[in-house]
Each structure stands twice: as C-alpha cells, then as structure tokens.
Amino acid sequence: MLSGLVIVDKPQGWTSHDVVGRMRRLAGTRKVGHAGTLDPMATGVLVVGINKATRLLTYIVGTSKTYTATIRLGQSTVTDDAEGEVTATAGTEGVSDQAIHDGVAALTGDILQVPSSVSAIKVNGERAYARVRSGEDVKLAARPVTIHRFEVHGIRRDAGAGVLDLDVTVECSSGTYIRALARDLGNALGVGGHLTALRRTQVGPYSLDQARTLDQLAEELNVLEMSQAARALMPNRELSAEETTEISFGRRIAAGAEPGSPSAATPDHPAAAFAPDGSLVALLADAGSYAKPVLVFAPGNGAPAAAAAGEA
C-alpha cells in the first residue's frame, strides 16, 4: 500500500481541502491529510500525508514555517488580506524607511498576536470566519507566537495610489498569521495594512525545492517514502536487530539519551527509530532509562501502539 508524504505546491484559489480531495483521487485512497492549512489566496508548500504517513502529520504541524509575502501599507481590509473589502485608507507619504524597519523589528521575536477575525479558529464550536460572514463582530484572544525572522527586501512606493508595498520574508512558529503581521505593522505605523501576496516556501525540513504542482503530480505521483520523511523531520535512532524485534511488538528498550538531557526524545518530540535495513520501525520517547514506542510502523502492526502494554 502506497504510504508517504507528498510536498505539494498549492495553487492560488485552491483551499487546502481542495488539494486533499485531488490527492485522494491521484493516490487512489481516502486516507489523505495535510499538515497545516494555507489560505486560498496563498501558494506554496502544503505537506500531504498518504495512508500510514498521515500519522506523521501531527509532528509536522508544529514545525516552523517560512513565507515570502507582499504587505501593502495604506489600506486596511476586513480580512487583513487582498480578498477582503477595503475598510480604511491613509496616505503613506510620511512613513519613512526607518519607521518601517523599526516597526518590523518590534514584531520580531516572541510576540502576542491576535489572529485575523476571519481565521479558521473555532469560537463556541463555529469557525471565526463563518461568524464574521454572518455579520458578527468577532474578537479573538491574543496568543504567543515567535517570529524568528522578518526581513524587508524591497520598499515600493506608489505616490499616485498613496500606498506602499513591502516585499518580505517571514520565518515563524506554528500558529502565526502573516496577514495579522501585515495588519499590525500597518496599525503601528498609523496607516493600516494588509497582505496582497503570500507564498509558503518551507514547512519544517520540507521546501519548495521538493514541491510539485498538482499537474506535475497527475503525471507522476512523487512520494517521499516514510523513512526518508521521518529522517528529515526527527532525531534519528538506529536500532539493532534485537531492538527492532522488541519495538515491533510494542516493548520498551534502553533509552537513547540520558534522562532529562536536551537530546532525550519525548512523546511530543519523538525520535524516529530505524531497523538495520533502514526501514522506519517506530517513533520513540525516552522515559527514564527506557525508550517506549509512541507509534509503531513495523509490518503487521495495523494500528499504532500508544505504549508498551503493562509497562510503566
């Protein structure tokens, strides 16, 4: 059975759900999922898991992302991007390059960010964007995110239109909204702002270099095999033949790192364990002097083993 990751270059205008539907048809299976939504306006890296590889997606969702984007200063929109109605305008003639760089610096590092009100975040069981579209004034709580890198590559002024466009690169933690960054930068400069273009170039270790368009995938389904995907994503542990057998049956083995050390694997950040032949056997978490399987991929194990039965 085909299992692995597909790195899709999502086209503009498609939802992430649309891409999953297309991949189900191309892969001939219903068991397909993705590791992090991209807005319809956005393009770029969407990591899709097929069959057993869907188990890896939860560990990809929380990885850092990198984007290239264009921010327009001088206009605010209801959606914080170009798909929404313009709600306010302001001249940008008085916004200096230095003020822009200072504003960007203030939004770099650990910050509290209020997500866009038209995000997919659920409010009392309903998506925020659905509430906004029904006319409700939605206020979302601020949440901590980390902006590892926020670089301005170009500043383009349109005196006739009174707007100013910034070409930027943003590397950020999971959960960051780039359109919220555009909004907050514009508000800090007193002129408003929104996002006009967004392209995701990297998700964790997976980049645009590996990505294929849907048309390319229709011609040749390029699948990153599970062992390759896990080697790139997680710390690696090479098992002996005996350890491979033990883990294949859901039993614990000696820990891969000293208890409490920074390199110790955890259930949230496990290590990928490989058999002597290089195949992916399991994801392991260290627990004291032992390592226990979080998920088992060995042949014959149709369902993941959450932990070794009867062992603490």
C-alpha positions as a Python dict, from the first residue, in 0.01 Angstrom:
ca = {
    (1, 'M'): (0, 0, 0),
    (2, 'L'): (131, 341, -101),
    (3, 'S'): (238, 547, 204),
    (4, 'G'): (444, 862, 225),
    (5, 'L'): (444, 1239, 211),
    (6, 'V'): (373, 1450, -95),
    (7, 'I'): (509, 1804, -96),
    (8, 'V'): (251, 1999, -297),
    (9, 'D'): (299, 2345, -446),
    (10, 'K'): (-56, 2464, -376),
    (11, 'P'): (-207, 2680, -649),
    (12, 'Q'): (-375, 3012, -579),
    (13, 'G'): (-751, 2990, -537),
    (14, 'W'): (-750, 2636, -401),
    (15, 'T'): (-832, 2554, -40),
    (16, 'S'): (-617, 2301, 143),
    (17, 'H'): (-924, 2075, 150),
    (18, 'D'): (-946, 2101, -230),
    (19, 'V'): (-586, 1978, -255),
    (20, 'V'): (-657, 1684, -23),
    (21, 'G'): (-954, 1588, -242),
    (22, 'R'): (-740, 1594, -554),
    (23, 'M'): (-467, 1390, -384),
    (24, 'R'): (-721, 1128, -278),
    (25, 'R'): (-808, 1076, -641),
    (26, 'L'): (-445, 1071, -755),
    (27, 'A'): (-337, 829, -480),
    (28, 'G'): (-648, 613, -500),
    (29, 'T'): (-717, 624, -126),
    (30, 'R'): (-940, 811, 117),
    (31, 'K'): (-670, 821, 386),
    (32, 'V'): (-509, 1154, 299),
    (33, 'G'): (-450, 1458, 520),
    (34, 'H'): (-245, 1777, 530),
    (35, 'A'): (-10, 1937, 784),
    (36, 'G'): (-127, 2296, 814),
    (37, 'T'): (-385, 2499, 625),
    (38, 'L'): (-295, 2754, 360),
    (39, 'D'): (-548, 3026, 275),
    (40, 'P'): (-695, 3008, -78),
    (41, 'M'): (-503, 3326, -173),
    (42, 'A'): (-171, 3170, -70),
    (43, 'T'): (50, 2940, -275),
    (44, 'G'): (340, 2714, -192),
    (45, 'V'): (432, 2425, 33),
    (46, 'L'): (146, 2209, 158),
    (47, 'V'): (262, 1881, 311),
    (48, 'V'): (19, 1598, 240),
    (49, 'G'): (30, 1254, 403),
    (50, 'I'): (-95, 937, 238),
    (51, 'N'): (-212, 627, 429),
    (52, 'K'): (28, 540, 715),
    (53, 'A'): (220, 863, 666),
    (54, 'T'): (-83, 1058, 795),
    (55, 'R'): (49, 957, 1139),
    (56, 'L'): (350, 1182, 1083),
    (57, 'L'): (139, 1490, 1013),
    (58, 'T'): (83, 1582, 1378),
    (59, 'Y'): (461, 1619, 1421),
    (60, 'I'): (486, 1840, 1112),
    (61, 'V'): (205, 2080, 1205),
    (62, 'G'): (407, 2228, 1492),
    (63, 'T'): (725, 2295, 1295),
    (64, 'S'): (844, 2641, 1187),
    (65, 'K'): (727, 2784, 854),
    (66, 'T'): (888, 3027, 611),
    (67, 'Y'): (699, 3261, 377),
    (68, 'T'): (763, 3527, 118),
    (69, 'A'): (493, 3792, 115),
    (70, 'T'): (391, 4137, -2),
    (71, 'I'): (243, 4377, 254),
    (72, 'R'): (50, 4682, 136),
    (73, 'L'): (58, 4978, 374),
    (74, 'G'): (-207, 5249, 349),
    (75, 'Q'): (-513, 5023, 323),
    (76, 'S'): (-693, 4806, 578),
    (77, 'T'): (-932, 4527, 478),
    (78, 'V'): (-1193, 4326, 663),
    (79, 'T'): (-993, 4005, 611),
    (80, 'D'): (-643, 4157, 653),
    (81, 'D'): (-565, 4038, 300),
    (82, 'A'): (-649, 4134, -57),
    (83, 'E'): (-960, 3915, -68),
    (84, 'G'): (-1147, 4139, 174),
    (85, 'E'): (-1325, 4470, 129),
    (86, 'V'): (-1115, 4781, 198),
    (87, 'T'): (-1236, 4935, 523),
    (88, 'A'): (-996, 5231, 563),
    (89, 'T'): (-724, 5416, 372),
    (90, 'A'): (-446, 5651, 478),
    (91, 'G'): (-165, 5826, 295),
    (92, 'T'): (181, 5674, 337),
    (93, 'E'): (389, 5974, 230),
    (94, 'G'): (506, 6035, 586),
    (95, 'V'): (612, 5673, 650),
    (96, 'S'): (991, 5662, 635),
    (97, 'D'): (1204, 5359, 553),
    (98, 'Q'): (1347, 5378, 905),
    (99, 'A'): (999, 5372, 1060),
    (100, 'I'): (921, 5060, 856),
    (101, 'H'): (1236, 4882, 975),
    (102, 'D'): (1165, 4985, 1334),
    (103, 'G'): (809, 4853, 1305),
    (104, 'V'): (934, 4524, 1163),
    (105, 'A'): (1190, 4492, 1446),
    (106, 'A'): (915, 4542, 1704),
    (107, 'L'): (723, 4249, 1551),
    (108, 'T'): (1026, 4015, 1557),
    (109, 'G'): (1093, 3764, 1834),
    (110, 'D'): (839, 3641, 2090),
    (111, 'I'): (519, 3843, 2048),
    (112, 'L'): (149, 3825, 2133),
    (113, 'Q'): (-59, 3814, 1816),
    (114, 'V'): (-436, 3850, 1773),
    (115, 'P'): (-532, 3619, 1484),
    (116, 'S'): (-734, 3756, 1195),
    (117, 'S'): (-1106, 3751, 1272),
    (118, 'V'): (-1168, 3553, 953),
    (119, 'S'): (-937, 3270, 1058),
    (120, 'A'): (-1044, 2907, 1095),
    (121, 'I'): (-1017, 2928, 1474),
    (122, 'K'): (-1331, 2794, 1640),
    (123, 'V'): (-1540, 3020, 1865),
    (124, 'N'): (-1801, 2824, 2062),
    (125, 'G'): (-1780, 2543, 1810),
    (126, 'E'): (-1809, 2760, 1496),
    (127, 'R'): (-1529, 2887, 1272),
    (128, 'A'): (-1449, 3253, 1331),
    (129, 'Y'): (-1473, 3333, 959),
    (130, 'A'): (-1828, 3194, 949),
    (131, 'R'): (-1930, 3422, 1234),
    (132, 'V'): (-1776, 3724, 1060),
    (133, 'R'): (-1955, 3643, 735),
    (134, 'S'): (-2286, 3627, 921),
    (135, 'G'): (-2227, 3983, 1041),
    (136, 'E'): (-2094, 3915, 1389),
    (137, 'D'): (-1810, 4127, 1532),
    (138, 'V'): (-1559, 3860, 1636),
    (139, 'K'): (-1280, 3934, 1883),
    (140, 'L'): (-1016, 3665, 1922),
    (141, 'A'): (-774, 3638, 2211),
    (142, 'A'): (-406, 3715, 2161),
    (143, 'R'): (-174, 3416, 2156),
    (144, 'P'): (204, 3384, 2185),
    (145, 'V'): (396, 3324, 1861),
    (146, 'T'): (761, 3355, 1765),
    (147, 'I'): (881, 3546, 1461),
    (148, 'H'): (1229, 3405, 1404),
    (149, 'R'): (1298, 3625, 1102),
    (150, 'F'): (1116, 3923, 949),
    (151, 'E'): (1318, 4076, 666),
    (152, 'V'): (1225, 4355, 426),
    (153, 'H'): (1371, 4301, 79),
    (154, 'G'): (1200, 4583, -108),
    (155, 'I'): (1005, 4902, -44),
    (156, 'R'): (794, 5019, -338),
    (157, 'R'): (607, 5348, -317),
    (158, 'D'): (309, 5432, -537),
    (159, 'A'): (258, 5806, -493),
    (160, 'G'): (-44, 5809, -721),
    (161, 'A'): (-232, 5548, -521),
    (162, 'G'): (-93, 5666, -188),
    (163, 'V'): (11, 5314, -91),
    (164, 'L'): (341, 5146, -14),
    (165, 'D'): (428, 4781, -84),
    (166, 'L'): (683, 4580, 112),
    (167, 'D'): (838, 4256, -12),
    (168, 'V'): (927, 4047, 293),
    (169, 'T'): (1041, 3708, 417),
    (170, 'V'): (899, 3573, 742),
    (171, 'E'): (1018, 3266, 932),
    (172, 'C'): (785, 3193, 1221),
    (173, 'S'): (646, 2943, 1466),
    (174, 'S'): (337, 2737, 1401),
    (175, 'G'): (16, 2931, 1459),
    (176, 'T'): (143, 3261, 1320),
    (177, 'Y'): (-84, 3457, 1085),
    (178, 'I'): (116, 3651, 827),
    (179, 'R'): (-185, 3868, 742),
    (180, 'A'): (-207, 3960, 1109),
    (181, 'L'): (157, 4072, 1089),
    (182, 'A'): (64, 4291, 790),
    (183, 'R'): (-231, 4436, 982),
    (184, 'D'): (-26, 4500, 1297),
    (185, 'L'): (264, 4660, 1110),
    (186, 'G'): (24, 4894, 930),
    (187, 'N'): (-154, 4983, 1254),
    (188, 'A'): (176, 5050, 1431),
    (189, 'L'): (272, 5290, 1151),
    (190, 'G'): (-67, 5460, 1169),
    (191, 'V'): (-171, 5384, 810),
    (192, 'G'): (-322, 5036, 819),
    (193, 'G'): (-201, 4739, 620),
    (194, 'H'): (-297, 4413, 460),
    (195, 'L'): (-144, 4120, 275),
    (196, 'T'): (-154, 4115, -106),
    (197, 'A'): (57, 3804, -178),
    (198, 'L'): (173, 3504, 24),
    (199, 'R'): (386, 3204, -71),
    (200, 'R'): (496, 2939, 178),
    (201, 'T'): (848, 2827, 91),
    (202, 'Q'): (924, 2587, 377),
    (203, 'V'): (748, 2371, 636),
    (204, 'G'): (995, 2221, 883),
    (205, 'P'): (1254, 2038, 670),
    (206, 'Y'): (1037, 2031, 356),
    (207, 'S'): (1087, 2306, 99),
    (208, 'L'): (970, 2433, -239),
    (209, 'D'): (1265, 2251, -398),
    (210, 'Q'): (1081, 1926, -321),
    (211, 'A'): (734, 2055, -410),
    (212, 'R'): (540, 1960, -721),
    (213, 'T'): (235, 2121, -875),
    (214, 'L'): (-89, 1925, -898),
    (215, 'D'): (-42, 1897, -1275),
    (216, 'Q'): (306, 1751, -1224),
    (217, 'L'): (172, 1508, -963),
    (218, 'A'): (-101, 1398, -1201),
    (219, 'E'): (172, 1297, -1447),
    (220, 'E'): (398, 1140, -1184),
    (221, 'L'): (298, 1095, -820),
    (222, 'N'): (620, 1194, -648),
    (223, 'V'): (600, 1046, -295),
    (224, 'L'): (860, 1092, -22),
    (225, 'E'): (883, 746, 133),
    (226, 'M'): (810, 732, 507),
    (227, 'S'): (1161, 650, 623),
    (228, 'Q'): (1303, 943, 423),
    (229, 'A'): (1033, 1175, 553),
    (230, 'A'): (1095, 1078, 915),
    (231, 'R'): (1475, 1101, 883),
    (232, 'A'): (1441, 1462, 773),
    (233, 'L'): (1181, 1550, 1036),
    (234, 'M'): (1307, 1400, 1363),
    (235, 'P'): (1617, 1293, 1554),
    (236, 'N'): (1724, 950, 1429),
    (237, 'R'): (1795, 632, 1623),
    (238, 'E'): (1943, 328, 1455),
    (239, 'L'): (1823, 2, 1611),
    (240, 'S'): (1992, -336, 1635),
    (241, 'A'): (1807, -641, 1505),
    (242, 'E'): (1712, -734, 1863),
    (243, 'E'): (1586, -384, 1943),
    (244, 'T'): (1388, -383, 1619),
    (245, 'T'): (1208, -701, 1724),
    (246, 'E'): (1129, -566, 2071),
    (247, 'I'): (995, -237, 1942),
    (248, 'S'): (796, -412, 1669),
    (249, 'F'): (600, -584, 1945),
    (250, 'G'): (550, -261, 2137),
    (251, 'R'): (804, -341, 2406),
    (252, 'R'): (1049, -94, 2559),
    (253, 'I'): (1425, -85, 2503),
    (254, 'A'): (1715, 108, 2656),
    (255, 'A'): (1681, 486, 2637),
    (256, 'G'): (1857, 667, 2358),
    (257, 'A'): (1964, 959, 2579),
    (258, 'E'): (2032, 1037, 2943),
    (259, 'P'): (1712, 1109, 3140),
    (260, 'G'): (1638, 1481, 3141),
    (261, 'S'): (1902, 1565, 2880),
    (262, 'P'): (1812, 1807, 2596),
    (263, 'S'): (1851, 1526, 2346),
    (264, 'A'): (1601, 1298, 2518),
    (265, 'A'): (1303, 1214, 2296),
    (266, 'T'): (954, 1296, 2424),
    (267, 'P'): (602, 1197, 2314),
    (268, 'D'): (560, 1541, 2155),
    (269, 'H'): (908, 1538, 2000),
    (270, 'P'): (993, 1172, 1943),
    (271, 'A'): (1286, 1009, 1773),
    (272, 'A'): (1247, 809, 1452),
    (273, 'A'): (1376, 455, 1501),
    (274, 'F'): (1514, 260, 1204),
    (275, 'A'): (1578, -110, 1153),
    (276, 'P'): (1920, -228, 1027),
    (277, 'D'): (1776, -233, 673),
    (278, 'G'): (1689, 139, 702),
    (279, 'S'): (1312, 99, 726),
    (280, 'L'): (1113, 308, 972),
    (281, 'V'): (1007, 91, 1266),
    (282, 'A'): (860, 333, 1519),
    (283, 'L'): (863, 671, 1686),
    (284, 'L'): (1020, 652, 2030),
    (285, 'A'): (1002, 857, 2350),
    (286, 'D'): (1259, 824, 2628),
    (287, 'A'): (1116, 758, 2975),
    (288, 'G'): (1389, 739, 3237),
    (289, 'S'): (1628, 461, 3147),
    (290, 'Y'): (1395, 320, 2884),
    (291, 'A'): (1257, 420, 2545),
    (292, 'K'): (898, 332, 2461),
    (293, 'P'): (714, 335, 2129),
    (294, 'V'): (479, 625, 2062),
    (295, 'L'): (381, 481, 1724),
    (296, 'V'): (481, 151, 1565),
    (297, 'F'): (508, 120, 1188),
    (298, 'A'): (651, -229, 1167),
    (299, 'P'): (487, -469, 918),
    (300, 'G'): (188, -646, 1065),
    (301, 'N'): (100, -364, 1303),
    (302, 'G'): (-216, -227, 1153),
    (303, 'A'): (-272, 22, 1436),
    (304, 'P'): (-20, 235, 1623),
    (305, 'A'): (95, 120, 1965),
    (306, 'A'): (45, 408, 2208),
    (307, 'A'): (274, 244, 2467),
    (308, 'A'): (403, -97, 2565),
    (309, 'A'): (122, -290, 2732),
    (310, 'G'): (170, -346, 3102),
    (311, 'E'): (489, -138, 3127),
    (312, 'A'): (541, 190, 3309),
}
